[in-house]
Coordinates of C-alpha atoms and ligand atoms in Angstrom, one line a residue:
X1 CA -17.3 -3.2 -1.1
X2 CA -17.0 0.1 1.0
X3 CA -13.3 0.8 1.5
X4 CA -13.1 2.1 5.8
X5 CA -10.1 4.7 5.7
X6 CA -8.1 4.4 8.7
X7 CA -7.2 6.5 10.7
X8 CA -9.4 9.2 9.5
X9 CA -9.5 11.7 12.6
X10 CA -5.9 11.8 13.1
X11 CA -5.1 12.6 9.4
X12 CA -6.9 15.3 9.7
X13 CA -5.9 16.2 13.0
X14 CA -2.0 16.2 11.5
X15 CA -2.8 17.0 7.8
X16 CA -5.0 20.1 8.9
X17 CA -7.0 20.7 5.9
X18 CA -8.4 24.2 6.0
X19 CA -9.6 26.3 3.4
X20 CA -7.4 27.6 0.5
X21 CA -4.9 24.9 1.1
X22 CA -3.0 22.9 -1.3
X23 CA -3.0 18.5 -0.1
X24 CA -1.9 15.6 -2.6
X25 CA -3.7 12.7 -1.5
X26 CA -1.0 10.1 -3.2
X27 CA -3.4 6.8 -2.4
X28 CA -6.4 8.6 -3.8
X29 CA -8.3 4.1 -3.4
X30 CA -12.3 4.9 -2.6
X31 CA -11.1 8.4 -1.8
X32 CA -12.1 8.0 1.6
X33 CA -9.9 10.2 3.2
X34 CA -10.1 12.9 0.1
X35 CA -13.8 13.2 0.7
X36 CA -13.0 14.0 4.7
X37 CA -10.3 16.6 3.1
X38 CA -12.6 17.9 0.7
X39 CA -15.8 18.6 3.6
X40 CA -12.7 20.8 5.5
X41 CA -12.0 22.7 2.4
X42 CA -15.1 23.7 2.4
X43 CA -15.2 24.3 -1.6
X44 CA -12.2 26.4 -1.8
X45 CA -8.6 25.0 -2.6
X46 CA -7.1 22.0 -3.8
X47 CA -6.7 17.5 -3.9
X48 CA -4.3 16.2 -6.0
X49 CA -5.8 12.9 -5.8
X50 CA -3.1 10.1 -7.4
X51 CA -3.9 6.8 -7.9
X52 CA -1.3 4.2 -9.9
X53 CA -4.3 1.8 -10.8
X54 CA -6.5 2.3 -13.8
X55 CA -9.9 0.9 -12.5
X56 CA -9.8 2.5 -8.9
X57 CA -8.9 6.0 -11.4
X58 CA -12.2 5.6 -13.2
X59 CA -14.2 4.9 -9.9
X60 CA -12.5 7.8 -8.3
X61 CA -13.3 10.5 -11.1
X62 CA -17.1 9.3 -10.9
X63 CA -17.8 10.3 -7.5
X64 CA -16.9 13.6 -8.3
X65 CA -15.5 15.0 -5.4
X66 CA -15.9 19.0 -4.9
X67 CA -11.9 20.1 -5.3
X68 CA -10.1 16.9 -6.5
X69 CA -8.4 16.4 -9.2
X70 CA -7.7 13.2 -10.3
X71 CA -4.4 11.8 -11.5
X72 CA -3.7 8.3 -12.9
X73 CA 0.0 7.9 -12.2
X74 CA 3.0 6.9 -9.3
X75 CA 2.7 8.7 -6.0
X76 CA 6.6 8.9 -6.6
X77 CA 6.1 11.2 -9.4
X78 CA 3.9 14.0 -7.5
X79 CA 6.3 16.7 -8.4
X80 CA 5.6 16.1 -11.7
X81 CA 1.9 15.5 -11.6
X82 CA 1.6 18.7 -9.6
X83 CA 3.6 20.7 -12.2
X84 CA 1.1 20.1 -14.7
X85 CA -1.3 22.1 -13.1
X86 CA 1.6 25.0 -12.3
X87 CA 2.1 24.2 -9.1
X88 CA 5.7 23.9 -7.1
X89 CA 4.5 23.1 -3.8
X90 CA 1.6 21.8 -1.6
X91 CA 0.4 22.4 2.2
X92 CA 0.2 18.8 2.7
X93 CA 0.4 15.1 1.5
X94 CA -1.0 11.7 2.6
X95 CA 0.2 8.6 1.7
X96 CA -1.7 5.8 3.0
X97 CA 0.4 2.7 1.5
X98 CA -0.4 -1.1 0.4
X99 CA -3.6 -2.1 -1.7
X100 CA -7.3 -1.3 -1.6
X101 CA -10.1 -3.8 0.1
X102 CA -11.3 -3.5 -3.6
X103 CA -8.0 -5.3 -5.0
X104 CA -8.9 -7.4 -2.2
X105 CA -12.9 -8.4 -2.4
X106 CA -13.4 -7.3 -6.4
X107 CA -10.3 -7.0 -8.7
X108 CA -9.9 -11.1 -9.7
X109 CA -6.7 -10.3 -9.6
X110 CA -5.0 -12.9 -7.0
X111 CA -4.4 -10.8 -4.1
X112 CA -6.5 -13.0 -2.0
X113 CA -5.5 -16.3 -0.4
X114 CA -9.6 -17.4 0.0
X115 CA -10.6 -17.3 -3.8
X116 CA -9.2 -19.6 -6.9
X117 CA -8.1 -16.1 -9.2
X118 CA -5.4 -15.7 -11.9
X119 CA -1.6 -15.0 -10.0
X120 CA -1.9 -10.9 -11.2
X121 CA -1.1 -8.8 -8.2
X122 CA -0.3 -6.1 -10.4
X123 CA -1.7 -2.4 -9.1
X124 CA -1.2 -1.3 -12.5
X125 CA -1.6 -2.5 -15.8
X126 CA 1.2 -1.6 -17.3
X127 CA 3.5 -3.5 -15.5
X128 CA 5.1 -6.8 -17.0
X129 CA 5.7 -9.0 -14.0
X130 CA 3.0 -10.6 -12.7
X131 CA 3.3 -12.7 -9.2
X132 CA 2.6 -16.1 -11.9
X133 CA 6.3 -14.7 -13.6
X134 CA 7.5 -14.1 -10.3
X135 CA 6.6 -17.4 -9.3
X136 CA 7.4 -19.5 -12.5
X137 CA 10.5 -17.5 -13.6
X138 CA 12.8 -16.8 -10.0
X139 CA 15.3 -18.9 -8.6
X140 CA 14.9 -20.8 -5.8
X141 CA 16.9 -18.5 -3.3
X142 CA 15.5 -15.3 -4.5
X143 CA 12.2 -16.4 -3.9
X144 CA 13.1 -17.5 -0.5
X145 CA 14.6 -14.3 0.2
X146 CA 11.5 -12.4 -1.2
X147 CA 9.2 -14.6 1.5
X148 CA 11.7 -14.0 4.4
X149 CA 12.5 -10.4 3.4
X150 CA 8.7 -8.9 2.7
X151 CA 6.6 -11.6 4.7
X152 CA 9.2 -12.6 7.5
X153 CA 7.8 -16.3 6.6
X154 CA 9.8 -18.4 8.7
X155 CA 9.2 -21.6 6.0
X156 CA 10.5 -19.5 3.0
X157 CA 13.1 -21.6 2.2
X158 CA 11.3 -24.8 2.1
X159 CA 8.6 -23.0 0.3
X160 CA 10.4 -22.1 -2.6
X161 CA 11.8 -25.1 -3.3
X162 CA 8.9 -26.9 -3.2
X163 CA 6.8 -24.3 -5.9
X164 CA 10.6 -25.0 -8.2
X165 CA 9.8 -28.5 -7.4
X166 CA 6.2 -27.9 -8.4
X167 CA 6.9 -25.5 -11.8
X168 CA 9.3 -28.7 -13.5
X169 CA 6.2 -30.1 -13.8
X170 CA 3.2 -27.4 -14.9
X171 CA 2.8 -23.5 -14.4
X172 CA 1.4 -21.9 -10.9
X173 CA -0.9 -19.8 -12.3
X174 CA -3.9 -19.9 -10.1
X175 CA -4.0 -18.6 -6.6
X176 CA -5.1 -22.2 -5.2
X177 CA -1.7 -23.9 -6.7
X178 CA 0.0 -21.5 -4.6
X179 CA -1.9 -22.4 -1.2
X180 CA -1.8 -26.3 -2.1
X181 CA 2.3 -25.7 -1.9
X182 CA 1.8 -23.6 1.3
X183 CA -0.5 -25.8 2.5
X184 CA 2.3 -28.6 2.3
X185 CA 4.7 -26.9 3.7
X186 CA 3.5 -25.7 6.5
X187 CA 3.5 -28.9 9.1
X188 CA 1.0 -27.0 12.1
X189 CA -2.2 -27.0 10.4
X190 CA -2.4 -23.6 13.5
X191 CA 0.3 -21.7 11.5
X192 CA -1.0 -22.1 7.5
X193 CA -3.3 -19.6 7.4
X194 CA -1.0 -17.0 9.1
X195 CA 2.1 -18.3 6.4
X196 CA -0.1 -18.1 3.3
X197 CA -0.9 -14.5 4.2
X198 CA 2.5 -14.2 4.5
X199 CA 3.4 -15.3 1.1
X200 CA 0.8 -13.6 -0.2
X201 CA 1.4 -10.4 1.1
X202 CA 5.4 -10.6 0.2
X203 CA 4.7 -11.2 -3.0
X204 CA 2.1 -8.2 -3.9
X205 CA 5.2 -5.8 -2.5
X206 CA 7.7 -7.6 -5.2
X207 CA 5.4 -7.5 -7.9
X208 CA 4.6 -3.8 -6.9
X209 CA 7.8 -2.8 -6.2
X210 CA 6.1 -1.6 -3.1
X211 CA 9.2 -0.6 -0.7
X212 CA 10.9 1.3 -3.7
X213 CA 8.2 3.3 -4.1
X214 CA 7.8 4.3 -0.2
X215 CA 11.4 5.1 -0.6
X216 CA 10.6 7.3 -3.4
X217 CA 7.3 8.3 -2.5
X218 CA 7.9 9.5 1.1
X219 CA 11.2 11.7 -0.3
X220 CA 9.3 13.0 -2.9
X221 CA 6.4 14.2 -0.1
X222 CA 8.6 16.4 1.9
X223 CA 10.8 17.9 -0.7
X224 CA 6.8 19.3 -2.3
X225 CA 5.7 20.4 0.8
X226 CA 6.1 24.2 1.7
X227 CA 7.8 25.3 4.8
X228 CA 5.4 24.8 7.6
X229 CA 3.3 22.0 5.4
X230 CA 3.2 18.2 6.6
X231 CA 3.3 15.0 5.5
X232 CA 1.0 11.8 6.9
X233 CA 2.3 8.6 6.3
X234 CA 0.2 5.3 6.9
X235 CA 2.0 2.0 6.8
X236 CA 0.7 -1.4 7.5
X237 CA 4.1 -3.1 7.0
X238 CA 6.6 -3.0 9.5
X239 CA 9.4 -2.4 6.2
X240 CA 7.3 0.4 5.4
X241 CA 7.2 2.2 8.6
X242 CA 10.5 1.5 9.0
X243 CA 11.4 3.6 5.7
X244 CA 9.1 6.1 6.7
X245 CA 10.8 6.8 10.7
X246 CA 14.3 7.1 9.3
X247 CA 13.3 9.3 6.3
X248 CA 11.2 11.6 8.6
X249 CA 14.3 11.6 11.2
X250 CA 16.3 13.3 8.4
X251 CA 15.3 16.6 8.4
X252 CA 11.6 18.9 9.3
X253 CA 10.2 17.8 12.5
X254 CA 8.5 14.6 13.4
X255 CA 5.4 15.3 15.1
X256 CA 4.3 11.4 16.3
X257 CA 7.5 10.2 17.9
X258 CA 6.0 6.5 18.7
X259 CA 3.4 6.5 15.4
X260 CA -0.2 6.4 16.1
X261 CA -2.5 3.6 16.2
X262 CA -6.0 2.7 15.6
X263 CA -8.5 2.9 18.8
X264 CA -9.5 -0.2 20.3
X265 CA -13.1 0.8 19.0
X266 CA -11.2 1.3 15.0
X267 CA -9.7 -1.9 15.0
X268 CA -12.8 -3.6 16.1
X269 CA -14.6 -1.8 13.4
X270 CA -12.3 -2.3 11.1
X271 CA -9.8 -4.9 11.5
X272 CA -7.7 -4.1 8.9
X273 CA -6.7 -1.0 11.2
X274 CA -4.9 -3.3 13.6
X275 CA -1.5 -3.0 11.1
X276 CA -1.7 0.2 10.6
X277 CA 0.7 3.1 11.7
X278 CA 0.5 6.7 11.3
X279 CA 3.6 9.2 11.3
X280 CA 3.4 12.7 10.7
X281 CA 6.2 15.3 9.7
X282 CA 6.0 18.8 9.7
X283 CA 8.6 21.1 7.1
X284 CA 10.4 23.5 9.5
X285 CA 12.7 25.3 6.8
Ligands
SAM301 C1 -4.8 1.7 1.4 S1 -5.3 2.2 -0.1 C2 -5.7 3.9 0.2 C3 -7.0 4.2 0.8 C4 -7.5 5.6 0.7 N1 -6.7 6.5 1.6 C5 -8.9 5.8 1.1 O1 -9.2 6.6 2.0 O2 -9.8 5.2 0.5 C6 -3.9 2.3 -1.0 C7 -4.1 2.7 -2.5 O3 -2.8 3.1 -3.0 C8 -2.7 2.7 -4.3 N2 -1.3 2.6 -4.7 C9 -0.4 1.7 -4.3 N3 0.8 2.0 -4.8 C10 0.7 3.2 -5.4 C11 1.7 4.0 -6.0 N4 3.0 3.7 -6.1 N5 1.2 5.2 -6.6 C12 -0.1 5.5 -6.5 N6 -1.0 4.8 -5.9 C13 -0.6 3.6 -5.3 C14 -3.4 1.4 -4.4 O4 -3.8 1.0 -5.7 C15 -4.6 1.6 -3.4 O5 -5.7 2.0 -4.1

């Protein structure tokens, strides 16, 4: 499936790729928005292209984009990543959070409500807890507060004791056990699609530690860029956003004081634009 980047002419309008320069994409996905970057460097200077999960990696280093480099690791650790190749600081970074339409359409791995797939979730491999642990190992009250915390899910509390009700009896490993409980739980037929996406979605940020590492992430971004460089957040979350505005507000200058969203004609195009809001932040020191 072809991943759409968001957003695509106002990165560039706030990233300002030009030739020479330095960027770290830190969501490196379909690479997207590093092939847009890469056109504007015009063959000479730089993409740090990180990406935490294996398969989109290998994908990414086939298309062999003129300029990038690409990095198999935690957008949180882009210091480090970028001191391998003996560099202390960049001209720009974009983080454009949450998962790939691939994890989506083509990983098997559970993030999708509309398919019967194993309960993974996991961006990367190497992680241990899988959103069947999560789900088979929690008590009842933390998984409530991970549905109301990450999916504002208004049923959380009702839904997690039903999937403890549910686990005495056999292990939720397949994505359709875990609709069947929504389903249940949710007494407006109206409102269970909109609470299974709900679910869903709060628990890919538990199992990826998702709002830790936009914590992380977005600090890391504008202590590596160089006086005058910016950083371009995309978050589809309002958690996420929220992180990003107060860690912008800090120091530098914010240069989108609302956020930016998709056109009208971008989110008909591509509705996954709809969520999606971009902040930018320039490094005055
Ligand atoms: C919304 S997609 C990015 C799309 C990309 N900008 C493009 O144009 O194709 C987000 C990507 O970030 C990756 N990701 C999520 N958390 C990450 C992390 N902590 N470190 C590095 N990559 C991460 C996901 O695997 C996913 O591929």
């Amino acid at each position: 499936m072809d991943h759409k980047p968001v957003l695509t002419d106002k990165v560039m309008q706030y990233l300002d790729p030009q030739p020479g320069k330095i960027i770290i994409d830190g969501t490196l996905d379909g690479c997207g928005h590093s092939q847009e970057i890469s056109k504007r460097l015009q063959g000479n200077g730089l993409i740090i292209g990180i990406e935490i999960d294996k398969d989109l990696v290998k994908q990414a280093i086939k298309k062999n984009i003129r300029g990038l480099i690409v990095e198999k690791n935690n957008y949180k650790n882009m210091k480090e990543v970028i001191a391998k190749h003996n560099i202390r600081s960049v001209d720009g970074v974009l983080l454009d959070f949450g998962m790939s339409s691939w994890h989506l359409e083509e990983s098997g791995r559970g993030f999708s409500f509309q398919r019967n797939e194993p309960l993974d979730m996991r961006f990367s491999h190497e992680e241990e807890k899988t959103a069947a642990s999560i789900i088979n190992s929690l008590p009842e009250n933390d998984l409530a507060d991970i549905f109301q915390q990450y999916g504002e899910e208004r049923h959380a509390r009702k839904i997690a004791h039903a999937i403890v009700a549910t686990r005495k009896h056999e292990r939720i490993i397949q994505t359709q056990q875990l609709v069947e409980i929504v389903r249940r739980c949710t007494p407006r037929a109206f409102f269970r699609t909109h609470s299974t996406t709900k679910i869903f979605q709060a628990l890919r940020i538990a199992v990826n530690d998702e709002l830790n590492n936009v914590r992380a992430g977005i600090q890391a971004a504008m202590e590596v860029v160089k006086p005058g460089g910016r950083v371009v957040a995309i978050s589809f979350h309002s958690l996420e956003d929220r992180i990003v505005k107060s860690a912008f507000r800090t120091w530098g200058a914010v240069l989108t004081k609302k956020g930016v969203s998709a056109s009208r004609a971008e989110q008909l195009l591509n509705p996954r634009s709809r969520s999606a809001r971009l902040r930018a932040w320039e490094n005055k020191s």
